[in-house]
mmCIF file of N, CA and C in Angstrom:
data_model
loop_
_atom_site.group_PDB
_atom_site.id
_atom_site.type_symbol
_atom_site.label_atom_id
_atom_site.label_comp_id
_atom_site.label_asym_id
_atom_site.label_seq_id
_atom_site.Cartn_x
_atom_site.Cartn_y
_atom_site.Cartn_z
ATOM 1 N N MET A 1 -74.481 170.803 119.841
ATOM 2 C CA MET A 1 -75.796 170.442 120.333
ATOM 3 C C MET A 1 -75.639 169.845 121.739
ATOM 4 N N SER A 2 -76.437 170.293 122.658
ATOM 5 C CA SER A 2 -76.362 169.800 124.025
ATOM 6 C C SER A 2 -77.369 168.712 124.247
ATOM 7 N N GLN A 3 -76.943 167.618 124.890
ATOM 8 C CA GLN A 3 -77.865 166.546 125.235
ATOM 9 C C GLN A 3 -78.131 166.522 126.724
ATOM 10 N N SER A 4 -78.413 167.694 127.312
ATOM 11 C CA SER A 4 -78.584 167.799 128.731
ATOM 12 C C SER A 4 -79.886 167.159 129.225
ATOM 13 N N PHE A 5 -80.795 166.825 128.310
ATOM 14 C CA PHE A 5 -82.068 166.231 128.705
ATOM 15 C C PHE A 5 -81.905 164.754 129.061
ATOM 16 N N ALA A 6 -80.814 164.128 128.733
ATOM 17 C CA ALA A 6 -80.616 162.725 129.057
ATOM 18 C C ALA A 6 -79.269 162.557 129.753
ATOM 19 N N SER A 7 -79.233 161.822 130.863
ATOM 20 C CA SER A 7 -77.984 161.629 131.562
ATOM 21 C C SER A 7 -77.220 160.401 131.008
ATOM 22 N N PHE A 8 -77.899 159.590 130.193
ATOM 23 C CA PHE A 8 -77.208 158.495 129.503
ATOM 24 C C PHE A 8 -78.007 158.119 128.250
ATOM 25 N N PHE A 9 -77.424 157.270 127.446
ATOM 26 C CA PHE A 9 -77.984 156.929 126.151
ATOM 27 C C PHE A 9 -77.915 155.439 125.981
ATOM 28 N N THR A 10 -78.930 154.824 125.351
ATOM 29 C CA THR A 10 -79.000 153.403 125.181
ATOM 30 C C THR A 10 -79.079 153.034 123.716
ATOM 31 N N VAL A 11 -78.326 152.002 123.354
ATOM 32 C CA VAL A 11 -78.317 151.513 121.973
ATOM 33 C C VAL A 11 -79.085 150.175 122.005
ATOM 34 N N TYR A 12 -80.056 150.062 121.077
ATOM 35 C CA TYR A 12 -80.894 148.875 120.956
ATOM 36 C C TYR A 12 -80.740 148.245 119.583
ATOM 37 N N GLU A 13 -80.960 146.945 119.512
ATOM 38 C CA GLU A 13 -81.035 146.258 118.226
ATOM 39 C C GLU A 13 -82.463 145.789 118.014
ATOM 40 N N THR A 14 -83.074 146.211 116.912
ATOM 41 C CA THR A 14 -84.381 145.722 116.495
ATOM 42 C C THR A 14 -84.152 144.849 115.270
ATOM 43 N N LYS A 15 -85.201 144.245 114.750
ATOM 44 C CA LYS A 15 -85.029 143.433 113.557
ATOM 45 C C LYS A 15 -84.711 144.263 112.320
ATOM 46 N N ASP A 16 -85.030 145.585 112.366
ATOM 47 C CA ASP A 16 -84.854 146.432 111.199
ATOM 48 C C ASP A 16 -83.758 147.482 111.315
ATOM 49 N N ALA A 17 -83.250 147.711 112.536
ATOM 50 C CA ALA A 17 -82.287 148.822 112.705
ATOM 51 C C ALA A 17 -81.555 148.723 114.064
ATOM 52 N N ILE A 18 -80.509 149.506 114.156
ATOM 53 C CA ILE A 18 -79.845 149.779 115.445
ATOM 54 C C ILE A 18 -80.370 151.151 115.849
ATOM 55 N N GLU A 19 -80.926 151.235 117.048
ATOM 56 C CA GLU A 19 -81.560 152.487 117.518
ATOM 57 C C GLU A 19 -80.799 153.087 118.691
ATOM 58 N N LEU A 20 -80.667 154.387 118.660
ATOM 59 C CA LEU A 20 -80.041 155.152 119.742
ATOM 60 C C LEU A 20 -81.091 156.031 120.377
ATOM 61 N N HIS A 21 -81.297 155.847 121.714
ATOM 62 C CA HIS A 21 -82.331 156.589 122.447
ATOM 63 C C HIS A 21 -81.718 157.300 123.661
ATOM 64 N N PRO A 22 -82.299 158.433 124.046
ATOM 65 C CA PRO A 22 -81.911 159.035 125.300
ATOM 66 C C PRO A 22 -82.492 158.198 126.443
ATOM 67 N N GLY A 23 -81.740 158.068 127.533
ATOM 68 C CA GLY A 23 -82.233 157.307 128.683
ATOM 69 C C GLY A 23 -82.346 155.827 128.382
ATOM 70 N N CYS A 24 -83.318 155.187 129.047
ATOM 71 C CA CYS A 24 -83.532 153.749 128.857
ATOM 72 C C CYS A 24 -85.016 153.470 128.967
ATOM 73 N N ARG A 25 -85.495 152.625 128.095
ATOM 74 C CA ARG A 25 -86.908 152.276 128.097
ATOM 75 C C ARG A 25 -87.052 150.766 128.058
ATOM 76 N N ASP A 26 -88.215 150.288 128.514
ATOM 77 C CA ASP A 26 -88.544 148.878 128.411
ATOM 78 C C ASP A 26 -89.315 148.700 127.105
ATOM 79 N N ILE A 27 -88.653 148.171 126.115
ATOM 80 C CA ILE A 27 -89.244 148.020 124.782
ATOM 81 C C ILE A 27 -89.326 146.501 124.477
ATOM 82 N N GLN A 28 -90.505 146.049 124.101
ATOM 83 C CA GLN A 28 -90.693 144.621 123.777
ATOM 84 C C GLN A 28 -89.926 144.226 122.525
ATOM 85 N N ASP A 29 -89.434 143.006 122.492
ATOM 86 C CA ASP A 29 -88.789 142.414 121.321
ATOM 87 C C ASP A 29 -87.608 143.215 120.809
ATOM 88 N N VAL A 30 -86.891 143.849 121.733
ATOM 89 C CA VAL A 30 -85.718 144.644 121.379
ATOM 90 C C VAL A 30 -84.561 144.195 122.267
ATOM 91 N N ARG A 31 -83.383 144.131 121.664
ATOM 92 C CA ARG A 31 -82.177 143.740 122.421
ATOM 93 C C ARG A 31 -81.429 144.983 122.809
ATOM 94 N N VAL A 32 -81.078 145.104 124.082
ATOM 95 C CA VAL A 32 -80.216 146.215 124.560
ATOM 96 C C VAL A 32 -78.779 145.828 124.228
ATOM 97 N N ILE A 33 -78.097 146.688 123.511
ATOM 98 C CA ILE A 33 -76.678 146.442 123.225
ATOM 99 C C ILE A 33 -75.841 147.047 124.331
ATOM 100 N N CYS A 34 -76.120 148.316 124.700
ATOM 101 C CA CYS A 34 -75.355 148.951 125.776
ATOM 102 C C CYS A 34 -76.032 150.258 126.177
ATOM 103 N N SER A 35 -75.611 150.771 127.329
ATOM 104 C CA SER A 35 -75.965 152.112 127.776
ATOM 105 C C SER A 35 -74.654 152.837 128.025
ATOM 106 N N CYS A 36 -74.595 154.112 127.644
ATOM 107 C CA CYS A 36 -73.371 154.929 127.752
ATOM 108 C C CYS A 36 -73.699 156.247 128.397
ATOM 109 N N LEU A 37 -72.736 156.774 129.130
ATOM 110 C CA LEU A 37 -72.903 158.120 129.713
ATOM 111 C C LEU A 37 -72.706 159.206 128.678
ATOM 112 N N SER A 38 -71.907 158.950 127.664
ATOM 113 C CA SER A 38 -71.662 159.983 126.656
ATOM 114 C C SER A 38 -72.378 159.617 125.339
ATOM 115 N N TYR A 39 -72.902 160.656 124.699
ATOM 116 C CA TYR A 39 -73.579 160.501 123.409
ATOM 117 C C TYR A 39 -72.585 159.983 122.372
ATOM 118 N N GLU A 40 -71.380 160.516 122.375
ATOM 119 C CA GLU A 40 -70.367 160.125 121.390
ATOM 120 C C GLU A 40 -70.036 158.640 121.495
ATOM 121 N N SER A 41 -69.906 158.109 122.677
ATOM 122 C CA SER A 41 -69.644 156.672 122.862
ATOM 123 C C SER A 41 -70.800 155.837 122.366
ATOM 124 N N ALA A 42 -72.006 156.249 122.668
ATOM 125 C CA ALA A 42 -73.203 155.534 122.223
ATOM 126 C C ALA A 42 -73.260 155.523 120.687
ATOM 127 N N CYS A 43 -72.958 156.667 120.058
ATOM 128 C CA CYS A 43 -72.959 156.764 118.609
ATOM 129 C C CYS A 43 -71.934 155.801 117.980
ATOM 130 N N THR A 44 -70.769 155.772 118.593
ATOM 131 C CA THR A 44 -69.708 154.862 118.065
ATOM 132 C C THR A 44 -70.137 153.435 118.133
ATOM 133 N N ILE A 45 -70.713 153.033 119.247
ATOM 134 C CA ILE A 45 -71.147 151.634 119.426
ATOM 135 C C ILE A 45 -72.320 151.332 118.486
ATOM 136 N N ALA A 46 -73.217 152.292 118.308
ATOM 137 C CA ALA A 46 -74.339 152.102 117.385
ATOM 138 C C ALA A 46 -73.813 151.897 115.960
ATOM 139 N N GLN A 47 -72.857 152.708 115.541
ATOM 140 C CA GLN A 47 -72.280 152.596 114.202
ATOM 141 C C GLN A 47 -71.564 151.261 114.011
ATOM 142 N N LEU A 48 -70.776 150.849 114.966
ATOM 143 C CA LEU A 48 -70.071 149.562 114.895
ATOM 144 C C LEU A 48 -71.060 148.422 114.798
ATOM 145 N N SER A 49 -72.084 148.442 115.633
ATOM 146 C CA SER A 49 -73.106 147.407 115.623
ATOM 147 C C SER A 49 -73.852 147.359 114.315
ATOM 148 N N ALA A 50 -74.177 148.547 113.779
ATOM 149 C CA ALA A 50 -74.900 148.634 112.502
ATOM 150 C C ALA A 50 -74.046 148.075 111.368
ATOM 151 N N ASN A 51 -72.749 148.359 111.399
ATOM 152 C CA ASN A 51 -71.859 147.817 110.365
ATOM 153 C C ASN A 51 -71.791 146.305 110.455
ATOM 154 N N LEU A 52 -71.675 145.764 111.656
ATOM 155 C CA LEU A 52 -71.620 144.321 111.839
ATOM 156 C C LEU A 52 -72.897 143.624 111.377
ATOM 157 N N LYS A 53 -74.032 144.220 111.727
ATOM 158 C CA LYS A 53 -75.327 143.610 111.409
ATOM 159 C C LYS A 53 -75.879 144.049 110.067
ATOM 160 N N GLN A 54 -75.200 144.977 109.412
ATOM 161 C CA GLN A 54 -75.661 145.521 108.148
ATOM 162 C C GLN A 54 -77.070 146.079 108.249
ATOM 163 N N LEU A 55 -77.255 146.925 109.269
ATOM 164 C CA LEU A 55 -78.542 147.584 109.541
ATOM 165 C C LEU A 55 -78.320 149.100 109.612
ATOM 166 N N PRO A 56 -79.364 149.892 109.341
ATOM 167 C CA PRO A 56 -79.221 151.350 109.499
ATOM 168 C C PRO A 56 -79.263 151.722 110.980
ATOM 169 N N VAL A 57 -78.738 152.912 111.277
ATOM 170 C CA VAL A 57 -78.817 153.467 112.621
ATOM 171 C C VAL A 57 -79.946 154.500 112.650
ATOM 172 N N LEU A 58 -80.865 154.360 113.582
ATOM 173 C CA LEU A 58 -81.929 155.358 113.798
ATOM 174 C C LEU A 58 -81.586 156.106 115.078
ATOM 175 N N ASP A 59 -81.329 157.392 114.970
ATOM 176 C CA ASP A 59 -80.908 158.191 116.098
ATOM 177 C C ASP A 59 -82.083 159.016 116.610
ATOM 178 N N TYR A 60 -82.635 158.625 117.742
ATOM 179 C CA TYR A 60 -83.753 159.321 118.351
ATOM 180 C C TYR A 60 -83.297 160.456 119.255
ATOM 181 N N VAL A 61 -81.992 160.634 119.414
ATOM 182 C CA VAL A 61 -81.454 161.720 120.197
ATOM 183 C C VAL A 61 -81.315 162.974 119.360
ATOM 184 N N VAL A 62 -80.623 162.852 118.198
ATOM 185 C CA VAL A 62 -80.415 163.989 117.301
ATOM 186 C C VAL A 62 -81.734 164.541 116.782
ATOM 187 N N SER A 63 -82.658 163.637 116.470
ATOM 188 C CA SER A 63 -83.935 164.064 115.918
ATOM 189 C C SER A 63 -84.793 164.788 116.951
ATOM 190 N N GLY A 64 -84.428 164.609 118.244
ATOM 191 C CA GLY A 64 -85.237 165.171 119.306
ATOM 192 C C GLY A 64 -86.515 164.409 119.552
ATOM 193 N N ALA A 65 -86.679 163.296 118.855
ATOM 194 C CA ALA A 65 -87.894 162.506 119.000
ATOM 195 C C ALA A 65 -87.765 161.611 120.228
ATOM 196 N N LEU A 66 -88.599 161.820 121.201
ATOM 197 C CA LEU A 66 -88.584 160.988 122.396
ATOM 198 C C LEU A 66 -89.590 159.830 122.259
ATOM 199 N N SER A 67 -90.226 159.761 121.104
ATOM 200 C CA SER A 67 -91.084 158.615 120.817
ATOM 201 C C SER A 67 -90.589 158.042 119.476
ATOM 202 N N SER A 68 -91.349 157.208 118.873
ATOM 203 C CA SER A 68 -90.905 156.606 117.617
ATOM 204 C C SER A 68 -91.176 157.485 116.420
ATOM 205 N N ASP A 69 -91.523 158.748 116.645
ATOM 206 C CA ASP A 69 -91.778 159.671 115.554
ATOM 207 C C ASP A 69 -90.499 160.283 115.014
ATOM 208 N N ASN A 70 -90.280 160.168 113.691
ATOM 209 C CA ASN A 70 -89.233 160.883 112.977
ATOM 210 C C ASN A 70 -87.813 160.769 113.520
ATOM 211 N N PRO A 71 -87.252 159.561 113.610
ATOM 212 C CA PRO A 71 -85.850 159.466 114.008
ATOM 213 C C PRO A 71 -84.971 159.926 112.864
ATOM 214 N N SER A 72 -83.730 160.301 113.184
ATOM 215 C CA SER A 72 -82.743 160.620 112.157
ATOM 216 C C SER A 72 -82.052 159.320 111.764
ATOM 217 N N THR A 73 -81.893 159.123 110.466
ATOM 218 C CA THR A 73 -81.126 157.970 109.993
ATOM 219 C C THR A 73 -79.695 158.407 109.812
ATOM 220 N N VAL A 74 -78.780 157.708 110.418
ATOM 221 C CA VAL A 74 -77.363 158.018 110.345
ATOM 222 C C VAL A 74 -76.730 157.131 109.348
ATOM 223 N N SER A 75 -75.928 157.691 108.435
ATOM 224 C CA SER A 75 -75.269 156.879 107.412
ATOM 225 C C SER A 75 -73.819 156.615 107.753
#
């Protein structure tokens, strides 16, 4: 799968999940964990953060959702 639509990826922590998004957005009440140039690095950091915080990962890149509609949950 090609992620050519985003030049970088951002991992966020919300109260309910660790979220992975293409690009970067200004989202209220959300903590930015990191931004990465590679999708694989962002996924790794999202998984590590989710394990530490005991939260699910919501992947808005794989789902193709550029809004909050239908993210993929990564186990």
